[in-house]
XYZ file of C-alpha atoms in Angstrom:
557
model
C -25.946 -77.815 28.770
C -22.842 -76.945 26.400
C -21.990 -73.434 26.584
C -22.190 -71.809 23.337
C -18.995 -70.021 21.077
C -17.858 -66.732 21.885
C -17.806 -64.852 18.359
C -15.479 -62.968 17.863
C -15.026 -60.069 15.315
C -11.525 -59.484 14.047
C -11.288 -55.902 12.662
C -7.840 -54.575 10.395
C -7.058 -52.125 13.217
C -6.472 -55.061 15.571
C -3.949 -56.645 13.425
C -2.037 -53.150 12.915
C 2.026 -52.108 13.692
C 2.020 -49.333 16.580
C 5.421 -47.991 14.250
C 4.424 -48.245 10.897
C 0.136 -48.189 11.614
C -0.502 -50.726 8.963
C -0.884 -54.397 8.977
C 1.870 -57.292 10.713
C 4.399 -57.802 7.933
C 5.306 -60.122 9.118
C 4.503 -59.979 13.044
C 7.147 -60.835 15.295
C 6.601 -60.564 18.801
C 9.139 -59.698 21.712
C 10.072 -60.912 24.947
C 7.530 -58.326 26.492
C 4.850 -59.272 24.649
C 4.386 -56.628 22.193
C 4.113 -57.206 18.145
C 5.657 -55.275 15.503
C 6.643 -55.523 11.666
C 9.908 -57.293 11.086
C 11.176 -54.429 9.136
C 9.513 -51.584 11.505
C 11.499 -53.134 14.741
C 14.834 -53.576 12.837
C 14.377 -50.328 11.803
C 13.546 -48.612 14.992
C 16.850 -50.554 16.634
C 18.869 -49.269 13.938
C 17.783 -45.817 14.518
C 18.352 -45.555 18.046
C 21.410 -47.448 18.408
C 19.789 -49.579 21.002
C 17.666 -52.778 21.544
C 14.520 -51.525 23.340
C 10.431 -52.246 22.735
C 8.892 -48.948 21.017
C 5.819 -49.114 23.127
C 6.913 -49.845 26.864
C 10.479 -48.444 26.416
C 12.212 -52.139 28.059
C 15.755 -52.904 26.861
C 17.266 -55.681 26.353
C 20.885 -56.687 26.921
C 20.847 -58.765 23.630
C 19.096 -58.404 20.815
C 16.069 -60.566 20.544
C 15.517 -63.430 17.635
C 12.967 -61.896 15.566
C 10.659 -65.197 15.045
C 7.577 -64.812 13.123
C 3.980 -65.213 14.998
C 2.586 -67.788 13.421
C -0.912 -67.633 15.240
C -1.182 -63.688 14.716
C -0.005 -64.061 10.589
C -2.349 -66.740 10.536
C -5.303 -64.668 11.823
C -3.655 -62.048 9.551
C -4.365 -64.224 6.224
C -7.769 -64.983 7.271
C -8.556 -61.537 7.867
C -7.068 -60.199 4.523
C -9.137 -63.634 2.848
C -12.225 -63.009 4.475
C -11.836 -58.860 3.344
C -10.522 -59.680 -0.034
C -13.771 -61.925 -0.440
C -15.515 -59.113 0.927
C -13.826 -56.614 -1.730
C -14.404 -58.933 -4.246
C -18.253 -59.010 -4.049
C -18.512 -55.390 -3.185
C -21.310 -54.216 -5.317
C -19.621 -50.315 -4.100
C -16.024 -51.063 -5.546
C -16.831 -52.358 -9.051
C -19.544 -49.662 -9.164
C -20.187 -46.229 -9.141
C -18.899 -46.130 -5.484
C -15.475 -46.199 -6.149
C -13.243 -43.415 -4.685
C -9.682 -45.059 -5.282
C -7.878 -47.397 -8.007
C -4.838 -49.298 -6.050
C -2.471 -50.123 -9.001
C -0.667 -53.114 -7.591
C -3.908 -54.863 -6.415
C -5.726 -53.616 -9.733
C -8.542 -53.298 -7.645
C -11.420 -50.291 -7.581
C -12.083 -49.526 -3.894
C -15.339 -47.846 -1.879
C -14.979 -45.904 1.196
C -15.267 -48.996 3.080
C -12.543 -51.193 1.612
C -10.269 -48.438 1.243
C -8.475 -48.346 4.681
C -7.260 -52.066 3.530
C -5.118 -50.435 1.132
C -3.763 -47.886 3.024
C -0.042 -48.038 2.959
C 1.360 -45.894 5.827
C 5.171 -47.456 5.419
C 5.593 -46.220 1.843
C 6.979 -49.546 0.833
C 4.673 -49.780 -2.253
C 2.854 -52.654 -1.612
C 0.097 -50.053 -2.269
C -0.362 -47.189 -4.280
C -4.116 -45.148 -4.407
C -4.529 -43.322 -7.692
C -7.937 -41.360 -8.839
C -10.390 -43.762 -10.673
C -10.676 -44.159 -13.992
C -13.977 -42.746 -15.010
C -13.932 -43.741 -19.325
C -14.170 -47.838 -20.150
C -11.265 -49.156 -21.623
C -11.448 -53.002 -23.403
C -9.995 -54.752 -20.522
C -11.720 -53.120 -17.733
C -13.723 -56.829 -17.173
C -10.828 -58.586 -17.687
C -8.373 -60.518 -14.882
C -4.900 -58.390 -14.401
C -6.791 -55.683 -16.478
C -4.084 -53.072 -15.224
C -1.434 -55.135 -15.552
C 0.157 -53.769 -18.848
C 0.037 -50.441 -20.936
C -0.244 -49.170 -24.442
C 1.289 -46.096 -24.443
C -0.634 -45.702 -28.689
C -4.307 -46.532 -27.228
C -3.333 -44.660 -24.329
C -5.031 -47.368 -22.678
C -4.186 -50.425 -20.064
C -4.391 -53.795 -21.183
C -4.634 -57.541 -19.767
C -1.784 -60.366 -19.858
C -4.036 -61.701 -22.540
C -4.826 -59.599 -24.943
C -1.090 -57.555 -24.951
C -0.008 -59.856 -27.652
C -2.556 -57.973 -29.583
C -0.660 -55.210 -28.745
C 3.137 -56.687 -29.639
C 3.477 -53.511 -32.135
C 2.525 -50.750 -29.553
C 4.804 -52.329 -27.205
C 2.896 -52.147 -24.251
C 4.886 -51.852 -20.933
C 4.115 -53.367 -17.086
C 1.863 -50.363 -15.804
C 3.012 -50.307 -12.424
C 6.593 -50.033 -13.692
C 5.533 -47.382 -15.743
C 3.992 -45.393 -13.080
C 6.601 -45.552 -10.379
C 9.259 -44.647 -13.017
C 7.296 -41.745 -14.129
C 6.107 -40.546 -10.687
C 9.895 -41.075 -9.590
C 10.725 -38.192 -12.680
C 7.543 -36.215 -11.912
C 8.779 -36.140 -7.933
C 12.535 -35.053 -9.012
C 11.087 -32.067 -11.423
C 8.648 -31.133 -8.676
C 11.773 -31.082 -6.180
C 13.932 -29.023 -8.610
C 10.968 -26.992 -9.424
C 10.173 -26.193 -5.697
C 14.115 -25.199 -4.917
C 13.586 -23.320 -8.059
C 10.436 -21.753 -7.038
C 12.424 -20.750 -3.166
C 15.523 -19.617 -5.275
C 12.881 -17.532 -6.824
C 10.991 -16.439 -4.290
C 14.352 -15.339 -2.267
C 15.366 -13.240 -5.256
C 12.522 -11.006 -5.668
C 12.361 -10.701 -2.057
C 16.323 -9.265 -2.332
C 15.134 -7.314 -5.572
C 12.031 -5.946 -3.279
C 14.424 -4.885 -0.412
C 17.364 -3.811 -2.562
C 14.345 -1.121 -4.402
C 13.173 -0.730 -0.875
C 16.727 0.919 0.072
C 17.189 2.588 -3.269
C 13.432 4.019 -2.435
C 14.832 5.721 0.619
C 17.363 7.050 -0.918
C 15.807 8.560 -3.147
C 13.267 9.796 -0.922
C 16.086 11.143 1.211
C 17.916 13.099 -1.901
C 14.103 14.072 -3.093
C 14.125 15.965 0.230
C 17.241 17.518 0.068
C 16.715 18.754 -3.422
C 13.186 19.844 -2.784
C 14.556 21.541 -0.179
C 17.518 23.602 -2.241
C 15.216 24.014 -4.935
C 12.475 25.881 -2.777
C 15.337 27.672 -0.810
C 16.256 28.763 -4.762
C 12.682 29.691 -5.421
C 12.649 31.323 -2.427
C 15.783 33.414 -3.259
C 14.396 34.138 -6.511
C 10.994 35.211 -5.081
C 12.845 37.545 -3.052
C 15.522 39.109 -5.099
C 12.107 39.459 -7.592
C 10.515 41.120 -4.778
C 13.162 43.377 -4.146
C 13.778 44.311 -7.678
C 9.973 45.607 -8.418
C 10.059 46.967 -4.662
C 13.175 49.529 -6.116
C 11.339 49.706 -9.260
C 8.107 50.998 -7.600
C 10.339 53.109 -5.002
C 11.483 55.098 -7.765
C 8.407 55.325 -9.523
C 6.474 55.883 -6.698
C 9.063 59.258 -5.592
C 8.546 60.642 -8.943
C 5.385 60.507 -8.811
C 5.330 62.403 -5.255
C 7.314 65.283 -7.133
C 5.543 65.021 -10.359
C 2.468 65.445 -8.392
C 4.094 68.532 -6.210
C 5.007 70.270 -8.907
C 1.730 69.757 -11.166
C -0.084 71.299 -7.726
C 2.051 73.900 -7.382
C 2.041 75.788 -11.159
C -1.728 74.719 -11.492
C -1.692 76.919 -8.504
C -0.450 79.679 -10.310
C -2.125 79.248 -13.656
C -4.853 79.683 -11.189
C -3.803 83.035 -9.362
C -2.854 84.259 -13.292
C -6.181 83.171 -14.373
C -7.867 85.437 -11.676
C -5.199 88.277 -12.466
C -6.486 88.360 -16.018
C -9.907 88.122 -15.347
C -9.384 91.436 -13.117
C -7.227 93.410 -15.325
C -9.697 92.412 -17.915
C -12.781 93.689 -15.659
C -10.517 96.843 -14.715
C -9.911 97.436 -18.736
C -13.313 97.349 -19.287
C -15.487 99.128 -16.837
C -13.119 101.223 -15.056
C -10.233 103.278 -16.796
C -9.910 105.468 -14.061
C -8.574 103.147 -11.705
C -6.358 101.468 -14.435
C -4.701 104.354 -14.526
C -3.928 104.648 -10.863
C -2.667 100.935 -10.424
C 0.877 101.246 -11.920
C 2.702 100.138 -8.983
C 0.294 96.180 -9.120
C 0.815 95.748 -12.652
C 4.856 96.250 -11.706
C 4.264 93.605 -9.109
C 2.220 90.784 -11.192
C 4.588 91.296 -14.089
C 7.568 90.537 -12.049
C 5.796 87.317 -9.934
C 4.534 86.094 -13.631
C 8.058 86.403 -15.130
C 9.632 84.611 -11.839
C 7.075 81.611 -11.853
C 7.791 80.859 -15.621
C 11.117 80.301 -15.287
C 10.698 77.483 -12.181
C 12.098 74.259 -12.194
C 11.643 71.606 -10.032
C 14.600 70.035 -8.075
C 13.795 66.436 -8.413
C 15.447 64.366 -11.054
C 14.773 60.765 -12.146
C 17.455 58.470 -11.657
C 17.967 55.937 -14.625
C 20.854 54.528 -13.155
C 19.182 52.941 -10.127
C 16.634 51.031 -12.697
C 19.538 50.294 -14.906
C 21.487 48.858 -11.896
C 18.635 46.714 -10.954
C 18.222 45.199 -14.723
C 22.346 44.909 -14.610
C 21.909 42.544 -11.758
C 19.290 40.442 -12.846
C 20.747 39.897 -15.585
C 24.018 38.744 -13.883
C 21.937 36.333 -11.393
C 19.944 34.597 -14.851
C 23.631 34.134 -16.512
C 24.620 32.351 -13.057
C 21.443 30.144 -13.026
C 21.937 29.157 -16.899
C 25.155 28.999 -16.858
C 25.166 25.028 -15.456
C 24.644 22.394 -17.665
C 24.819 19.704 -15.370
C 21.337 18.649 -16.213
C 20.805 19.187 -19.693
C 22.125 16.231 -20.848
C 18.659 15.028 -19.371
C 15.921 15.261 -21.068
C 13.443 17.847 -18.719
C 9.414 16.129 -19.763
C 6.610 18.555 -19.139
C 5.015 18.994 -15.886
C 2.582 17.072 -16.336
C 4.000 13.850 -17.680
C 6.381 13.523 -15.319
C 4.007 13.892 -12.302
C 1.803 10.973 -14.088
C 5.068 8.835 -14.636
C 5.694 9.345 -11.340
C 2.355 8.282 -9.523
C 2.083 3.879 -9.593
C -1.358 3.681 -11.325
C -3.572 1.003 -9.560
C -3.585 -1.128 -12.954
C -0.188 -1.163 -13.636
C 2.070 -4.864 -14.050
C 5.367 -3.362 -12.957
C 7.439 -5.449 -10.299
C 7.522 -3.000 -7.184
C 4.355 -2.036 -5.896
C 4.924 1.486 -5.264
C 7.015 4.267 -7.110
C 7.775 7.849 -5.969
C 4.187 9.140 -6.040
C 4.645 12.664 -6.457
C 6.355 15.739 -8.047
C 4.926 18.282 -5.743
C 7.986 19.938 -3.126
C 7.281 18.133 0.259
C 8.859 18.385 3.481
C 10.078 15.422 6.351
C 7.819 15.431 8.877
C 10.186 16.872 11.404
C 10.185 19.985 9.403
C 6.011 19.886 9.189
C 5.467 20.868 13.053
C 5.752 24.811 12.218
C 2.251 24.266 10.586
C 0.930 21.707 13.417
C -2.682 22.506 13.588
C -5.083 21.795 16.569
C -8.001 19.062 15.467
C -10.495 17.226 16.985
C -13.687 14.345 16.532
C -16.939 16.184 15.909
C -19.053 14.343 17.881
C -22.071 14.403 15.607
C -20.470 12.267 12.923
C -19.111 9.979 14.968
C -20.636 6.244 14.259
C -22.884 4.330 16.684
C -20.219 1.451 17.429
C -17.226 3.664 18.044
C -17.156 6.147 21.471
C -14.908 8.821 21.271
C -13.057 10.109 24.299
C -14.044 13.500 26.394
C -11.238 15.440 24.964
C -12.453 14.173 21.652
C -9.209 13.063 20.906
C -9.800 9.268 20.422
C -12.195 7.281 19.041
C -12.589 3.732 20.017
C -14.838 0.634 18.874
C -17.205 -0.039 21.573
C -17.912 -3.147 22.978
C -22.042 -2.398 22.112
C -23.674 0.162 20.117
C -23.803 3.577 21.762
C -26.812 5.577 22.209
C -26.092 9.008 19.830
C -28.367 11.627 18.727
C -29.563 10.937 15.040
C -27.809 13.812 13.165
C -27.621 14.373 9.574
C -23.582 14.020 9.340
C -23.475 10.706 11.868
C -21.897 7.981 9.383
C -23.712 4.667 9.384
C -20.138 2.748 9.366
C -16.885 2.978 11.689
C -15.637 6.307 10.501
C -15.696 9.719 12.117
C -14.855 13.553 10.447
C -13.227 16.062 12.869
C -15.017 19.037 13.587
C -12.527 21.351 11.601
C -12.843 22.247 8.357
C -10.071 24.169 6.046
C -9.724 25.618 2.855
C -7.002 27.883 3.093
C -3.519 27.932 3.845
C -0.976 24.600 5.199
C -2.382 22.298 8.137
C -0.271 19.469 9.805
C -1.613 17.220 12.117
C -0.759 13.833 13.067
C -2.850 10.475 14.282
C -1.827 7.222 16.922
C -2.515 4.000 15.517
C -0.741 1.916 17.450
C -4.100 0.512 19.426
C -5.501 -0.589 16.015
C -4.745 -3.158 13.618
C -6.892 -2.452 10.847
C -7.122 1.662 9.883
C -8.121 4.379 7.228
C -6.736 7.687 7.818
C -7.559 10.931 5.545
C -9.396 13.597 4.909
C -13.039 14.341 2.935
C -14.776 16.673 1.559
C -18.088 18.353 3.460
C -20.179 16.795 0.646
C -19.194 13.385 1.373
C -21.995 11.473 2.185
C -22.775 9.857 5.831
C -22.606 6.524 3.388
C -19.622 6.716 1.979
C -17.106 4.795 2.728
C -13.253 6.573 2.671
C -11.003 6.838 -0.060
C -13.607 4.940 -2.008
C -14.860 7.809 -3.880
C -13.764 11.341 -4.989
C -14.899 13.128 -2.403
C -11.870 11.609 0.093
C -8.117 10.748 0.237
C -6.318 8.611 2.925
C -3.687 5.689 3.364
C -5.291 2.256 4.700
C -3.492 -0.049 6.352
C -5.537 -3.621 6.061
C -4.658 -7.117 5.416
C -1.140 -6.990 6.428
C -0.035 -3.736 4.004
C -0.025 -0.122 3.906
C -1.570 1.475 0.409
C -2.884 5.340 -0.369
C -6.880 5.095 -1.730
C -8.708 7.262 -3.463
C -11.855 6.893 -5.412
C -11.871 3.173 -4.780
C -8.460 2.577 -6.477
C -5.293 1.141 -4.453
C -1.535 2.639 -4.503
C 0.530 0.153 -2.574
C 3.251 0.828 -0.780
C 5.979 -1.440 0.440
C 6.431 0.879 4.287
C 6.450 -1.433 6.904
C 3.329 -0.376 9.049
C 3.324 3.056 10.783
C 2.644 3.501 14.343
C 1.801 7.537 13.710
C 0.645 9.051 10.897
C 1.345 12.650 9.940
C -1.042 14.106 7.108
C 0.173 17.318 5.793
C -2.724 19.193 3.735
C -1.958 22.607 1.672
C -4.562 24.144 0.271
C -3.170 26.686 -1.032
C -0.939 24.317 -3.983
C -3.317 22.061 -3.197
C -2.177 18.678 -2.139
C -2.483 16.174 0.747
C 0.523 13.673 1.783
C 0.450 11.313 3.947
C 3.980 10.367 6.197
C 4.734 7.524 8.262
C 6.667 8.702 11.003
C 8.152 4.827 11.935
C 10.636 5.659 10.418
C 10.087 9.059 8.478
C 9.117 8.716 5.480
C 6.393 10.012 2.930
C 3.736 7.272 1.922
C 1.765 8.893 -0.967
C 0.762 12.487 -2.298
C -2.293 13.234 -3.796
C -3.053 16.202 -5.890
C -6.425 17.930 -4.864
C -9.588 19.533 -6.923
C -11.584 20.639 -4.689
C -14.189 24.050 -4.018
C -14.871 23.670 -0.124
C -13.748 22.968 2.666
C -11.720 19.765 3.993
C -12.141 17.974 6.964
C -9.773 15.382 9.192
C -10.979 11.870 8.847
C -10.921 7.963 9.937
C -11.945 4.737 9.498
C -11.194 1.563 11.993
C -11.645 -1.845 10.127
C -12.792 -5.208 11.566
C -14.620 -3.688 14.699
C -12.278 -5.264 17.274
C -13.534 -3.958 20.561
C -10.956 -1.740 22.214
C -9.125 -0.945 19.009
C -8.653 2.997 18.864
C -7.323 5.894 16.350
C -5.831 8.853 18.709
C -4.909 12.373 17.203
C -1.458 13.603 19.108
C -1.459 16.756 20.466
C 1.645 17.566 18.652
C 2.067 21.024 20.937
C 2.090 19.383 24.639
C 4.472 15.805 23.072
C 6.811 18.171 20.890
């Protein structure tokens, strides 16, 4: 009984180069057995300076004759004949099922003829372009991508380009690799442009980031000599209207003496009258015995109108005092230094200084406020004891038995419902203020994703904060550190803080917010507010372990 054929079936992948991945051309095979291109071996051995097979690493002393396969380029031919026959009465390629156009083929392919074109090598023997999706007149034709007319904007045939001898139509494949060559260049210049670029506004970014610490560092200074000025001033006022009402408050004292003592005596006179008068009246007798009183009253009355009192008001104490405040306002005006700068009103220049969330200009944060801050070093003399009220703590974080720290769970924890619990990851402290300066400062060095502020006691459990008026903080989410309030962004360009220090005055009403990594002020806000304030945070992202921890700035001082 004859045996019958073993069928074979011969797939592209089995006729592929291990170097270049695409198909024998043309196979040569070694002395160990293994095939590769011509030009992939050649290249290879030129590369490493040595004669060796890419696959099993042997060497070889000389360097083999690189003989075409016959057999395997035969099988190769009947492979890419029995394919292309394939390709040709693909129902897919000439269809709607085309994915690719290869321009040297000129042939439409589906996604099951399209690995034969695959050129891995980039030697060009194929190139995959998008489809074209309108008809154009020689789309039927033989070679119909063999020429162009650059007028119908349009390929054409070999046959029907003499119709086209006035548009001059051009080899298409020429075409394309010269214009993709030009297209490649500009995209090379434009991408050493766009890194030239890129590498200057980072130096522009860095060079304001220097100048913005500069200036944050003279802002101290003169904050600081202009308060110890106001100070001054406050005082030497203070001491002026003390003398003033010293003066005025001593004659008053001996104004007030004196008035007591003659109303005294118009009193005693007043009686004396009213006797003499009763004596004149009903009793004559007597009035003529009583010689020796009259003698008496008339000399006391003629002594007591003649009294003055010792105390004197002196002028020239109160002219002194005007002398020398005078003399310290010529001082103070006497410098121009300044005025050759233009001095805007308050308010403008507190607006021009604050980076509105809209605005286009090139560095993402300005000098935010006008208001006379202080480094944080200089903040601990208000340092202010806070901690987490546990009842509005939120389900998923816990917070610490101190209630210093709050941390996101790893599952939901079992609180009391209460009416100031927020229903996402934030938590209020249990202190509230309204009056006077408050410093306090916060960890976040166990989080990666944080809000850090304070709210007003109206804000909702709901709310989320910064994100409406009734809060302020500084976020830092997504890689950068910005100030929020009523859900609109201040960036800043800080590099991330591992503590934050939140100073909040409520007596000039503002809150700012310091990084103390190095130490320097993030954002200011100004405040409108009628009650109280609270502490407050936010963790992002829910990672379990991540934590927010208020210092206890008294026991780590």
């Amino acid at each position: 009984m004859a045996e019958r054929p073993l069928l074979l079936r011969l797939q592209p992948q089995d006729l592929q180069c291990a170097v270049c991945c695409g198909l024998y051309a043309p196979p040569c095979t070694l002395p160990c057995g293994h095939t590769f291109c011509r030009g992939c071996i050649e290249q290879h051995w030129a590369e490493n300076g040595r004669c060796n097979c890419p696959l099993c690493q042997k060497s070889f002393r000389e360097r083999p004759e690189l003989n075409k396969n016959t057999e395997l380029a035969g099988l190769l031919e009947a492979l890419q004949s029995q394919e292309g026959r394939a390709h040709e009465r693909c129902a897919a390629c000439s269809g709607p099922g085309a994915l690719r156009l290869c321009l040297p083929c000129g042939a439409p392919l589906c996604g099951d003829h399209l690995g034969l074109h695959q050129d891995p090598t980039g030697r060009g023997r194929h190139l995959l372009v998008d489809v074209i999706t309108t008809p154009w007149p020689c789309r039927q034709h033989e070679g119909g991508l063999e020429y162009f007319c650059a007028t119908h904007s349009a390929p054409v045939c070999a046959e029907c380009a003499p119709q086209h001898e006035e548009c001059g139509p051009v080899h298409l494949l020429e075409l394309y690799r010269g214009r993709r060559e030009n297209i490649n260049k500009k995209i090379s210049h434009l991408e050493k442009s766009i890194t030239s670029k890129e590498a200057e506004i980072s130096s522009q970014k860095e060079a304001y980031r220097e100048i913005q610490i500069l200036v944050f560092d003279i802002k101290d200074t003169l904050t600081r000599d202009f308060r110890e000025m106001r100070d001054y001033l406050e005082q030497q006022e203070r001491a002026a209207f003390w003398r003033m009402k010293q003066e005025q408050d001593s004659a008053q004292r001996e104004t007030t003496r004196l008035v007591q003592k003659l109303m005294d005596e118009l009193d005693a006179m007043k009686r004396r009258k009213a006797e003499l008068e009763e004596l004149l009246e009903h009793d004559w007798i007597s009035m003529l015995k009583d010689v020796c009183s009259e003698e008496t009253f008339t000399s006391s009355s003629s002594s007591s109108s003649v009294y003055q009192s010792p105390y004197t008001f002196d002028e020239n104490r109160v002219v002194d005092t005007t002398d020398a405040v005078t003399k310290i306002k010529k001082s103070l005006l006497s410098h121009a230094l300044l005025e050759d700068s233009p001095c805007p009103p308050k308010k403008v220049l507190e607006d021009s200084l604050v980076l509105s969330p809209g605005s286009s200009q090139p560095c993402e944060q300005e000098i935010n406020s006008s208001l006379p801050v202080k480094p944080p070093s200089q903040l601990l003399q208000w340092a202010t004891v806070v901690s987490f009220d546990p009842d509005s703590v939120n389900c998923r974080l816990s917070v610490s038995p101190d209630l210093k720290t709050v941390t996101v769970a790893y599952k939901n924890c079992s609180y009391p419902k209460k009416e100031r619990r927020f229903t996402s990851s934030q938590a209020l402290c249990s202190q509230g203020f309204s009056t006077g300066s408050m410093y306090w400062e916060v960890s976040t060095a166990d989080s990666d994703a944080w809000g850090i502020g304070v709210a007003a006691s109206e804000i909702e459990k709901h709310h989320q904060l910064g994100d409406n008026d009734l809060s302020w903080c500084v976020k830092w989410h997504k890689g950068h550190l910005s100030a929020w309030h009523k859900n609109e962004e201040v960036r800043s360009l800080l590099p991330r803080p591992s503590m934050v220090g939140v100073l909040l005055n409520c007596t000039e009403k503002f809150v700012s917010f310091y990084s103390l990594s190095p130490e320097l002020l993030i954002h200011t806000y100004n405040l409108h507010f009628q009650t109280q304030l609270f502490p407050a945070v936010w963790l992002f992202g829910l990672k379990k372990g991540s934590s927010l921890t208020i210092r206890d700035i008294r026991t780590d001082a």
